[in-house]
Coordinates of C-alpha atoms in Angstrom, one line a residue:
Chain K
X1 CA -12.0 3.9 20.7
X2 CA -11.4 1.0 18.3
X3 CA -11.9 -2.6 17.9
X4 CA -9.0 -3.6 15.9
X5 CA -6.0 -2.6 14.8
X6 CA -5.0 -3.1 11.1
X7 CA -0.6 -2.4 10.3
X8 CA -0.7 -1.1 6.8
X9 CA 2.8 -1.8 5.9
X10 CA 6.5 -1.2 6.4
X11 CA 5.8 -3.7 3.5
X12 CA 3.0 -3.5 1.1
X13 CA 1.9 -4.1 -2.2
X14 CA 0.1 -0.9 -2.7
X15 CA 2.5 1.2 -1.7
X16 CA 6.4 2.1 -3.6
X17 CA 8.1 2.6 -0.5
X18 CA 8.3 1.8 3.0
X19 CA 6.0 3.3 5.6
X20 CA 3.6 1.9 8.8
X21 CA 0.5 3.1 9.3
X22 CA -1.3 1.1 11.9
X23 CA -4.8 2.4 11.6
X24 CA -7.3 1.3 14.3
X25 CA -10.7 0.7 13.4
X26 CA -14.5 0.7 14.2
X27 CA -16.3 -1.3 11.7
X28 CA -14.6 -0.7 8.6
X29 CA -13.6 3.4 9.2
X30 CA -10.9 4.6 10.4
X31 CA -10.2 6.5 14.1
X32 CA -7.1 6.4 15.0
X33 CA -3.6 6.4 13.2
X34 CA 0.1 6.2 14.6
X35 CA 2.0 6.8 11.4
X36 CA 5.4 5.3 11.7
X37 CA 8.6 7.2 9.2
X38 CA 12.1 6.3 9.2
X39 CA 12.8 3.4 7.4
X40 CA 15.0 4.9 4.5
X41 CA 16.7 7.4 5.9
X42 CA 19.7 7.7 4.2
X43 CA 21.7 10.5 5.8
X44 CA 21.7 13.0 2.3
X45 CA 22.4 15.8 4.1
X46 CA 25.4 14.1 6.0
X47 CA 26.7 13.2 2.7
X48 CA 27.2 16.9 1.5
X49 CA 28.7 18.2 3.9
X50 CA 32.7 19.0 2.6
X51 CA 31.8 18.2 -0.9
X52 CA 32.5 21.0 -3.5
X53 CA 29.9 23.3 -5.3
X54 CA 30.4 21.3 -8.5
X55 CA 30.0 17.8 -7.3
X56 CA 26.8 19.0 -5.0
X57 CA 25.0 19.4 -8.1
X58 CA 25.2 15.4 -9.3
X59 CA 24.5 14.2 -5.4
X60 CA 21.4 16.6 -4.8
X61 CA 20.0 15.2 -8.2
X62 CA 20.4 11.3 -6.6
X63 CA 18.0 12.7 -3.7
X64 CA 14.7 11.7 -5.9
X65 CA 14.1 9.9 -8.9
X66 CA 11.2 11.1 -10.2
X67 CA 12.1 15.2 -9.2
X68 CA 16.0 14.9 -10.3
X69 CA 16.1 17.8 -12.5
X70 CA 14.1 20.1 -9.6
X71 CA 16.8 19.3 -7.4
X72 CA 19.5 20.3 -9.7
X73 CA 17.7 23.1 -10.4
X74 CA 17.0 24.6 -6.9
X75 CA 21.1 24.0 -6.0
X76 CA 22.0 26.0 -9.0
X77 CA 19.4 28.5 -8.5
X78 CA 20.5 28.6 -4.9
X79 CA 24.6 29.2 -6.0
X80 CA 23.3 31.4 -8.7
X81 CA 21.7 33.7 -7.0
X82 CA 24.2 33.7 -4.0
X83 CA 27.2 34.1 -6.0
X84 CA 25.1 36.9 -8.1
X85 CA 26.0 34.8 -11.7
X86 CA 24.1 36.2 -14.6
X87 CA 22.9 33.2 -17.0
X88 CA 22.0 33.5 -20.2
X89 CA 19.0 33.2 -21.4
X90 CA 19.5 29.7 -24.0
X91 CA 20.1 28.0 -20.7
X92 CA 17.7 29.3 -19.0
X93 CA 15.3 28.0 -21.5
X94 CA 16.9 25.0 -22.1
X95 CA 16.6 24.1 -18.1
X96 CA 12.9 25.1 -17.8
X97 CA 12.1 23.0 -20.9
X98 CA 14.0 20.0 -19.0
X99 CA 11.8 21.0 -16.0
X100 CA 9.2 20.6 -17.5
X101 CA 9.5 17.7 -19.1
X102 CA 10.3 15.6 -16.2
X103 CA 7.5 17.4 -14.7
X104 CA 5.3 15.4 -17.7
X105 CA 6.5 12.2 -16.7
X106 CA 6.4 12.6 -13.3
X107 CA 2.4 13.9 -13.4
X108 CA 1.9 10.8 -15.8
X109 CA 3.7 8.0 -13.5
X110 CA 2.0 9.5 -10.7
X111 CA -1.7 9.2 -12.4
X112 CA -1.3 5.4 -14.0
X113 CA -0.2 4.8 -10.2
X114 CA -3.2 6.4 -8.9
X115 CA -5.7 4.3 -11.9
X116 CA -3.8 1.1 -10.2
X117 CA -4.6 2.0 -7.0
X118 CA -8.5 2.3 -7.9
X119 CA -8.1 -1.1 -9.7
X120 CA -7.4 0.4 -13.6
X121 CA -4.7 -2.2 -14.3
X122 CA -4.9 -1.0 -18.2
X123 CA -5.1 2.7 -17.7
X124 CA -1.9 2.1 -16.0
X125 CA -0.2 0.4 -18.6
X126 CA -1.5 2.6 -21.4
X127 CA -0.2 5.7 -19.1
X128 CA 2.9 4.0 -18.9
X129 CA 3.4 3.3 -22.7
X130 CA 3.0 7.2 -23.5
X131 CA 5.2 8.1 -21.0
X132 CA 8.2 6.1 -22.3
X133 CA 8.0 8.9 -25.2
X134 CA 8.7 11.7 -23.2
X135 CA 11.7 9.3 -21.4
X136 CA 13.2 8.8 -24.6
X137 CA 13.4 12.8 -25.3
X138 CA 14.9 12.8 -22.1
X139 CA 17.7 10.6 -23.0
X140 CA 18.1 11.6 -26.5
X141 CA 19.1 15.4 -25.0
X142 CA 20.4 14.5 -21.3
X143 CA 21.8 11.1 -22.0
X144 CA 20.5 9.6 -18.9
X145 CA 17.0 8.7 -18.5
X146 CA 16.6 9.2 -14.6
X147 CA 19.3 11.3 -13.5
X148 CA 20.2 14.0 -16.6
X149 CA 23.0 15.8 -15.2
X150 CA 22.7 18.6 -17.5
X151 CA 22.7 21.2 -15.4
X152 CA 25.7 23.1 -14.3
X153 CA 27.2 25.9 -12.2
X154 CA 26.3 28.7 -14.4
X155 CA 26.0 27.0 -17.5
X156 CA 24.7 23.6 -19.2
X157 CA 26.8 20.3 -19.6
X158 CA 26.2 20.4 -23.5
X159 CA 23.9 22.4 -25.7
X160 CA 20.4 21.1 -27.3
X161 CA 20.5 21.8 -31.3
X162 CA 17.5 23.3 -32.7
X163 CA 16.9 20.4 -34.9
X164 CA 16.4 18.2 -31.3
X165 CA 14.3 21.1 -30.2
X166 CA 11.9 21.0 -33.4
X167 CA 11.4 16.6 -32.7
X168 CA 10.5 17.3 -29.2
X169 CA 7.9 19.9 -29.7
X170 CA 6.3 16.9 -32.2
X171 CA 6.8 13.9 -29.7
X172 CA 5.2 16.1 -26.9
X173 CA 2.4 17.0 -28.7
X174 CA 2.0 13.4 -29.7
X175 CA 1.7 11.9 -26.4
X176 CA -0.6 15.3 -25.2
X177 CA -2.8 13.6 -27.6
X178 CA -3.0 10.1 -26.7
X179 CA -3.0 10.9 -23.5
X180 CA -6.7 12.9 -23.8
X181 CA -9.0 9.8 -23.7
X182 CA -7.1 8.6 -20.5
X183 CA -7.6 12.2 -18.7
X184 CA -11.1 12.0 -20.4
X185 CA -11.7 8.6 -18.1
X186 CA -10.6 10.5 -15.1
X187 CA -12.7 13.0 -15.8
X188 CA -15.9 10.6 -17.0
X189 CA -15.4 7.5 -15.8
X190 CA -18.5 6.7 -13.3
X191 CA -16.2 4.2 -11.5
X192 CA -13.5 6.5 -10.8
X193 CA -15.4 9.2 -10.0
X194 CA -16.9 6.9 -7.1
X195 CA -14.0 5.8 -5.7
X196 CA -12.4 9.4 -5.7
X197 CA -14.7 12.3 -5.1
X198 CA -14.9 12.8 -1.5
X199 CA -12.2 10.7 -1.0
X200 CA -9.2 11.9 1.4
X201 CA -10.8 15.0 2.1
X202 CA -8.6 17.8 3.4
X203 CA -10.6 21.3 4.0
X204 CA -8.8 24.7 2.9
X205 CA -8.6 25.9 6.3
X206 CA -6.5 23.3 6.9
X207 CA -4.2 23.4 4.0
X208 CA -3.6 27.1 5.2
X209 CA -2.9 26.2 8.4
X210 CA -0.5 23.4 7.6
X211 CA 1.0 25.3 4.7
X212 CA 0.6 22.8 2.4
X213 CA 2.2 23.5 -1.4
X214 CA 2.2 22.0 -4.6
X215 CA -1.1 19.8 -6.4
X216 CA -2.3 19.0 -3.3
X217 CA -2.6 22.7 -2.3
X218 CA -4.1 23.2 -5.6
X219 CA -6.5 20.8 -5.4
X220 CA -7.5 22.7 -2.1
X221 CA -8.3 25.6 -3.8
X222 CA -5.3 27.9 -2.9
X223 CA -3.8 28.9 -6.0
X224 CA 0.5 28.7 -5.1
X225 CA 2.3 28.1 -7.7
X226 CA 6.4 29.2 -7.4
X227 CA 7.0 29.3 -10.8
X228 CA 4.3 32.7 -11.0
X229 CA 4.9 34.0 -7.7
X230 CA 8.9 33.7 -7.4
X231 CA 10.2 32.9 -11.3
X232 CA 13.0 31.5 -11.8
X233 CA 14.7 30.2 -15.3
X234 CA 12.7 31.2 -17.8
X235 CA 9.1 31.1 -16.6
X236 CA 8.7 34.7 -16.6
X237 CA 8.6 34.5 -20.4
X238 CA 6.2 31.9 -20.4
X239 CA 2.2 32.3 -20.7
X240 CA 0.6 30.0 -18.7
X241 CA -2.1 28.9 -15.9
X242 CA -2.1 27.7 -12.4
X243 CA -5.1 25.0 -12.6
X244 CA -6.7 25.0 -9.2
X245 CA -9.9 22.6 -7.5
X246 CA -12.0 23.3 -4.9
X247 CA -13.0 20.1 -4.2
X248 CA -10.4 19.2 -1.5
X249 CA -10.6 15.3 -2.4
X250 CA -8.3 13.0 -4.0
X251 CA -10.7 13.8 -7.3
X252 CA -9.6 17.4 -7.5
X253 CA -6.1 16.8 -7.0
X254 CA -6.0 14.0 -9.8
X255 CA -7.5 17.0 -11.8
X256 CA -5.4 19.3 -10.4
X257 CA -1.8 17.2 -11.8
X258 CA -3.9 15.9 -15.1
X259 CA -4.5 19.3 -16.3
X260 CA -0.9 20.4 -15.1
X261 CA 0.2 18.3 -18.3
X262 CA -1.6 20.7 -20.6
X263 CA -0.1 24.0 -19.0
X264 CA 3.5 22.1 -19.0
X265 CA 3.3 21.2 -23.1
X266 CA 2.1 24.9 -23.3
X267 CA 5.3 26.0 -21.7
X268 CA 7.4 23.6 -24.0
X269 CA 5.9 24.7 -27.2
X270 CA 6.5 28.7 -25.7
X271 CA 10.1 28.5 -24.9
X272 CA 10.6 26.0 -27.7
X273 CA 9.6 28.9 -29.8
X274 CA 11.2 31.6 -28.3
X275 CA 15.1 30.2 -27.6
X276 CA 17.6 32.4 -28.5
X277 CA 21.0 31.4 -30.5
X278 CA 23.3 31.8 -27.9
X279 CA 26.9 30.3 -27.0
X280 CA 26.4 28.5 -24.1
X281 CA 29.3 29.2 -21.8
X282 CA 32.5 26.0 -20.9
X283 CA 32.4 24.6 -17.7
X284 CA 34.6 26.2 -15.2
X285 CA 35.4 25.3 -11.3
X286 CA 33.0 27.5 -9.5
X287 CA 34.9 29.7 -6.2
X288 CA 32.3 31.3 -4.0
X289 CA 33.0 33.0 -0.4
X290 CA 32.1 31.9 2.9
X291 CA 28.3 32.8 2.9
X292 CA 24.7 30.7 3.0
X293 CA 21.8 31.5 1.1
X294 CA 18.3 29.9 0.2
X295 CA 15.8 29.7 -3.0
X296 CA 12.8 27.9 -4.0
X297 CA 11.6 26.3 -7.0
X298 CA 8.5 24.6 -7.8
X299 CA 9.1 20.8 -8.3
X300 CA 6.7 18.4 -9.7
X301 CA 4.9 17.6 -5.7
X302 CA 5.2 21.5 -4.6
X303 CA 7.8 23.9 -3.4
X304 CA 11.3 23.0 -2.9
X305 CA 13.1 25.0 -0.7
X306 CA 17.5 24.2 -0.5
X307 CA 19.1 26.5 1.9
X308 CA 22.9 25.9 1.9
X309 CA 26.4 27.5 3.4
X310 CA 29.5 27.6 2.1
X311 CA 32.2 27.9 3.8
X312 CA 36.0 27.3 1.9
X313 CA 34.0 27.0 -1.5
X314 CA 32.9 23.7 -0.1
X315 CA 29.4 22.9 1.4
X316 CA 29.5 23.2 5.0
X317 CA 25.6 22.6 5.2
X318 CA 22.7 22.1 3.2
X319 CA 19.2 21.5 4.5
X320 CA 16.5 20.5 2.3
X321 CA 12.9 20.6 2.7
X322 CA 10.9 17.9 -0.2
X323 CA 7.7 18.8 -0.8
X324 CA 6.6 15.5 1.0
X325 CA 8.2 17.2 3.7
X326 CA 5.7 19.5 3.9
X327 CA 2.8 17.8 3.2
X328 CA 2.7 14.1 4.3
X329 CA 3.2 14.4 8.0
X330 CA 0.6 17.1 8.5
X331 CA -2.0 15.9 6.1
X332 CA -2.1 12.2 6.4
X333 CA -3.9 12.1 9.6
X334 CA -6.8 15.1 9.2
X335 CA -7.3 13.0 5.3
X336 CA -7.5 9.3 6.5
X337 CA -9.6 10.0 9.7
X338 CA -13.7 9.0 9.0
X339 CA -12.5 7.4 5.6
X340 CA -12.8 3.4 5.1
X341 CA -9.9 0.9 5.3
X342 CA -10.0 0.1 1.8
X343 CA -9.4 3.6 1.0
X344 CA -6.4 3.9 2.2
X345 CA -3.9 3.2 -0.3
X346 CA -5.9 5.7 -2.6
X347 CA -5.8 8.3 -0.1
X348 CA -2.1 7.9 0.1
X349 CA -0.9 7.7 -3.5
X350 CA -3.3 11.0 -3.8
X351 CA -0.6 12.7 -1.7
X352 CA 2.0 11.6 -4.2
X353 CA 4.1 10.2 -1.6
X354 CA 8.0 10.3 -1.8
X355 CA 9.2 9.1 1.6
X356 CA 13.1 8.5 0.8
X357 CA 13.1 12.1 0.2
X358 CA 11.4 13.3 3.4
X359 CA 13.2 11.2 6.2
X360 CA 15.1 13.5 8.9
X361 CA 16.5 12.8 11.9
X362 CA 15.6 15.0 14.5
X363 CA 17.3 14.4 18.6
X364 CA 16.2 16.3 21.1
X365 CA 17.5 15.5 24.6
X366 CA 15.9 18.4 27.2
X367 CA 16.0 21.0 25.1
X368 CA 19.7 20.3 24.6
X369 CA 21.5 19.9 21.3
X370 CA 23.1 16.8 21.2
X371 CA 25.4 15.4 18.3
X372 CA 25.8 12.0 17.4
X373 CA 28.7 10.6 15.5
X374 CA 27.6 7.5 13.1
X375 CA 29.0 4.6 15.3
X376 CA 27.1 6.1 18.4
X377 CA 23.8 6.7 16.3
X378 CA 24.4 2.7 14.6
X379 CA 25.4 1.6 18.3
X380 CA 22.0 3.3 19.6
X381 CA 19.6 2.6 16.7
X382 CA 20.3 -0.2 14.8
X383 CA 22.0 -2.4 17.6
X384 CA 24.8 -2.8 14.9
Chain P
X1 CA -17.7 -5.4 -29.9
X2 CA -15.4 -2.5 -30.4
X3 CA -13.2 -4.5 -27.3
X4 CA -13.5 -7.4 -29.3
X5 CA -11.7 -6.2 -32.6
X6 CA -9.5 -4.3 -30.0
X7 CA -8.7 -7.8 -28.8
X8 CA -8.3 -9.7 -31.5
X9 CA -6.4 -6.8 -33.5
X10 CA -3.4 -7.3 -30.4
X11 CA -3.3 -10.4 -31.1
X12 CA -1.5 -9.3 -34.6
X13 CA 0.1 -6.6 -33.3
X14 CA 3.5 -6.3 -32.1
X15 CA 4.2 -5.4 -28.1
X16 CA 4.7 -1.8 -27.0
X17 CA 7.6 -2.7 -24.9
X18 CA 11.3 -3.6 -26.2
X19 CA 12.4 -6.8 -26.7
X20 CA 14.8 -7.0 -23.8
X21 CA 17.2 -9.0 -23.4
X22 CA 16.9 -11.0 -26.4
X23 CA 16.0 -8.2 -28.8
X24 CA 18.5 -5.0 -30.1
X25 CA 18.9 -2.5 -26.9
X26 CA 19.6 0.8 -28.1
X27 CA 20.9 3.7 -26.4
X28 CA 20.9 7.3 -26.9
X29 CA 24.2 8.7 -28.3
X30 CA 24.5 10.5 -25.2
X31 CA 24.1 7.9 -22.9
X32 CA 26.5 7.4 -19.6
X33 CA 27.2 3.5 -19.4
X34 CA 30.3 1.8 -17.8
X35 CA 33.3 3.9 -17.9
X36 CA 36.4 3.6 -20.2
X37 CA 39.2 4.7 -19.2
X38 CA 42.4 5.4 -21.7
X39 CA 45.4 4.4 -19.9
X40 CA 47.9 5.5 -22.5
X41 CA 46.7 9.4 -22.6
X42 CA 46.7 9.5 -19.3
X43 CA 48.7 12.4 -17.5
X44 CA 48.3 11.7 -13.9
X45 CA 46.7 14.5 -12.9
X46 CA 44.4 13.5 -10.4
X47 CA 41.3 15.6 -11.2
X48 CA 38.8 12.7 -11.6
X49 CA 39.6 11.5 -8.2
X50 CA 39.4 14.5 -6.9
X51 CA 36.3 15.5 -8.4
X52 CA 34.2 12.0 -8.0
X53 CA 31.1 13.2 -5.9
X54 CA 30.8 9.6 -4.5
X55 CA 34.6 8.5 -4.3
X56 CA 34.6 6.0 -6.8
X57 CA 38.1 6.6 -8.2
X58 CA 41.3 5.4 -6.5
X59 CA 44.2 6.6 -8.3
X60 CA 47.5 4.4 -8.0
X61 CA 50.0 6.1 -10.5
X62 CA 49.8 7.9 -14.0
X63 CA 48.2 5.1 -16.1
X64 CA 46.7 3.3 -13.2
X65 CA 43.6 4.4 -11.8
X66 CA 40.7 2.0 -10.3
X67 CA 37.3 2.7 -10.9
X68 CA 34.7 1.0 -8.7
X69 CA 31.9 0.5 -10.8
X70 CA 29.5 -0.4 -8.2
X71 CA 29.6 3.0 -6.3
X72 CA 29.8 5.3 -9.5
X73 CA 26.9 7.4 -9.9
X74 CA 27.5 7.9 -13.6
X75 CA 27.4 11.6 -13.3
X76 CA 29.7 12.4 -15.8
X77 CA 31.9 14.7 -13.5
X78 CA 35.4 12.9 -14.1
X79 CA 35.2 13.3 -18.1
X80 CA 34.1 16.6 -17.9
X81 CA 37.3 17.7 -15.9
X82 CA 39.8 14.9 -17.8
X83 CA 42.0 17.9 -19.4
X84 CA 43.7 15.1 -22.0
X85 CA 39.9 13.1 -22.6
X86 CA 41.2 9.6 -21.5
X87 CA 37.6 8.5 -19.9
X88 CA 34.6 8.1 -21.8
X89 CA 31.3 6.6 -21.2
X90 CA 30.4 3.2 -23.1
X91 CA 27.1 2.7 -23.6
X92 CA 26.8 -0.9 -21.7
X93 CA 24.5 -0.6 -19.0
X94 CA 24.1 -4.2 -18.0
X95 CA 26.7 -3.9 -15.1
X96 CA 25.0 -7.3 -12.7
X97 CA 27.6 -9.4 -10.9
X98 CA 27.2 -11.5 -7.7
X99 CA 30.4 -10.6 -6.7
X100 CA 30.9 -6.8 -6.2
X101 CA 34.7 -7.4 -6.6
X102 CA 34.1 -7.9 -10.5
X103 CA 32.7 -4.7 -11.1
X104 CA 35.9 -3.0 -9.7
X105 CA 38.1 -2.6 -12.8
X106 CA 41.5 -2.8 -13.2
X107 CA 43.3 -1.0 -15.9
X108 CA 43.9 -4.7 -17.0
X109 CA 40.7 -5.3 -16.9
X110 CA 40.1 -2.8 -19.6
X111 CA 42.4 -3.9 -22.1
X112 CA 40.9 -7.4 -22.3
X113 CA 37.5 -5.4 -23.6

């Protein structure tokens, strides 16, 4: 039962991207939900089918802003390990440093979003101001400050002098270091803590059941982490811990991502310190045989999983499943139920929402497949 | 009071952010702007067309080729396989027109730059 119903976007200020939630309500708390996806799907998938191996790699990294470099990462871990390619070990350090690093931005976005959302306007800024540091090693190495395009088939666009290396170990320990009395806030702050313990509870029996991955996992208590349990590039060289929470509320997984930052400047400074002088192999056209194959990597939200088939050393499919994939549509309805209206946004942006990266098309007509073409699907959707 | 001198010390101080547009815009040395395209070494080979992830690249004859600014992804794909180097990346990122038409360019176009 509910008195009222309340439409929480496709538009809204307090959220990046569009989604509807029309929550009905009792009082001020929530009780029911009819969550409403599908407003920017943009057909990704479609889009690689009877592209080449080498031009895969630049679309799949367009897929997500904020986790470009994890999916470059899985689609070359995918081909790698299909067409059996032994990489040597600069690269590999060179792309799990990158990894990282856009993992440190993306935590850091993801946190000043969150103080916004609880009404820390400065926090945000002051997040925002360290993380243009760790954007600007990204461009001075990549040459692109969103999308970096470095990785290739095998090998790495171009190779990262040591000199480079040596400035970014410096400029990531600078901003660690600022950035301690803003994770000491989260941590302290009475505020805060108010407005995010307890909040956007989701219990570990549930996680498991959902199978639920990445920080919000963590925060759960369940200690899944890909880059221990299935290592790829060079995280098998690396010391480093899995920070877990077993608070289940947005709290823990704030604490969860915050202390992430730590473990990922570890790993920097590690493989920073360990690269070996290598050659680092030209680019060459990559040939593969008709086959399909599927790895995982762990991307700043949780586990990305790319399966893809090749067929004519083009890409006949690729399905992708985003972390948000796996964690929005279960969890949004067993963490919003009992909580108050003005909660909401909180709750949400706790998830780490990426919703261009999680919208799929599914048809099913009676248990039949059916295929649409794009002028059927625009004649029978959009009215267009 | 340690706000206030916090306060009245930004007054002084110099903002965090860069002073765009009006201000010196610098980009890294690797940076992938607008593309520029060499007419003269071209061979007319056709790799860059066939290559664009995205289609951007309409190739007419050898020493003509169309690049649609507006669909590039700036990936970097077409100078990577460019066997004589006749593209390269510019670092001008300020690529907004009303018209989509302008950001097509011509090998005309290019000369005029």
């Amino acid at each position: 039962m509910h008195d009222f119903i309340v439409p929480f976007g496709p538009q809204h200020p307090a959220e990046k991207e569009p989604m509807c939630i029309r929550a009905g309500l009792e009082g001020e708390t929530i009780t029911e939900l009819d969550l409403r996806f599908g407003y920017v799907h943009r057909g990704m998938e479609k889009i690689f089918e009877g592209k080449g191996i080498d031009q895969g790699i630049y679309l799949c990294e367009r897929i997500c802003g904020l986790c470009s470099e994890s999916h470059s990462m899985a689609f070359t871990r995918t081909i790698e390990e299909m067409l059996g390619l032994d990489v040597p070990m600069r690269v590999r350090h060179l792309r799990s440093i990158v990894t990282e690093l856009s993992r440190l931005h993306s935590h850091m976005i993801w946190a000043g979003f969150m103080a916004h959302e609880a009404g820390y306007e400065t926090l945000f800024m002051y997040l925002m101001r360290e993380r243009e540091r760790i954007m600007d090693i990204l461009e001075r190495t990549t040459g692109g400050r969103v999308h970096y395009g470095i990785n290739k088939i095998g090998t790495l666009r171009y190779d990262v002098p040591n000199a480079k290396l040596a400035k970014m170990v410096e400029d990531v320990d600078t901003t660690l270091k600022n950035i301690e009395k803003y994770v000491d806030t989260f941590r302290n702050d009475g505020t805060l803590k108010e407005r995010l313990v307890g909040t956007g509870m989701i219990t570990g029996i549930q996680a498991k059941r959902f199978g639920i991955v990445g920080p919000v996992a963590r925060g759960c208590g369940i200690n899944n982490d890909v880059r221990k349990s299935d290592p790829y590039a060079a995280y098998d060289l690396a010391d480093f811990e899995v920070p877990t929470y077993k608070g289940c509320d947005a709290w823990s997984r704030t604490m969860v991502r915050l202390e992430e930052l730590y473990e990922s400047g570890k790993i920097i400074r590690q493989l920073i310190k360990d690269i070996p002088d290598e050659k680092i192999p030209a680019f060459k056209f990559t040939k593969a045989d008709d086959g399909d194959h599927f790895a995982r990597i762990e991307a700043p939200r949780g586990e990305l999983f790319y399966y893809l088939k090749v067929r004519d050393s083009k890409i006949d499919r690729l399905a992708i499943r985003t972390p948000s994939m796996a964690v929005l549509p279960m969890v949004l309805k067993p963490a919003l139920m009992g909580e108050k209206v003005s909660d909401l946004p909180i709750v949400i942006s706790s998830l780490d929402p990426c919703f261009s990266c999680m919208e799929r098309v599914v048809i099913v007509e009676k248990g039949k497949e059916k295929v649409y073409t794009e002028p059927d699907f625009r004649r029978k959707f959009s009215g267009r | 009071m340690r706000n206030m001198i916090e306060a009245l010390k930004n007054l002084f101080r110099k903002p965090a952010t860069e002073p765009f547009p009006f201000g010196e815009h610098k980009r890294a040395e690797k940076f992938r702007g607008k593309i520029f395209y060499d007419a003269e070494k071209c061979i007319g080979c056709r790799l860059c067309e066939k290559n664009c992830p995205v289609d951007a690249i309409k190739f007419r004859k050898k020493g003509d080729i169309v690049f649609d600014m507006s669909s590039c992804i700036f990936c970097g794909m077409c100078r990577d396989v460019c066997p004589p180097k006749c593209i390269h990346y510019t670092k001008e990122d300020l690529m907004i027109e009303k018209d989509k038409k302008k950001l097509v360019s011509d090998k005309r176009d290019w000369r005029k730059q």
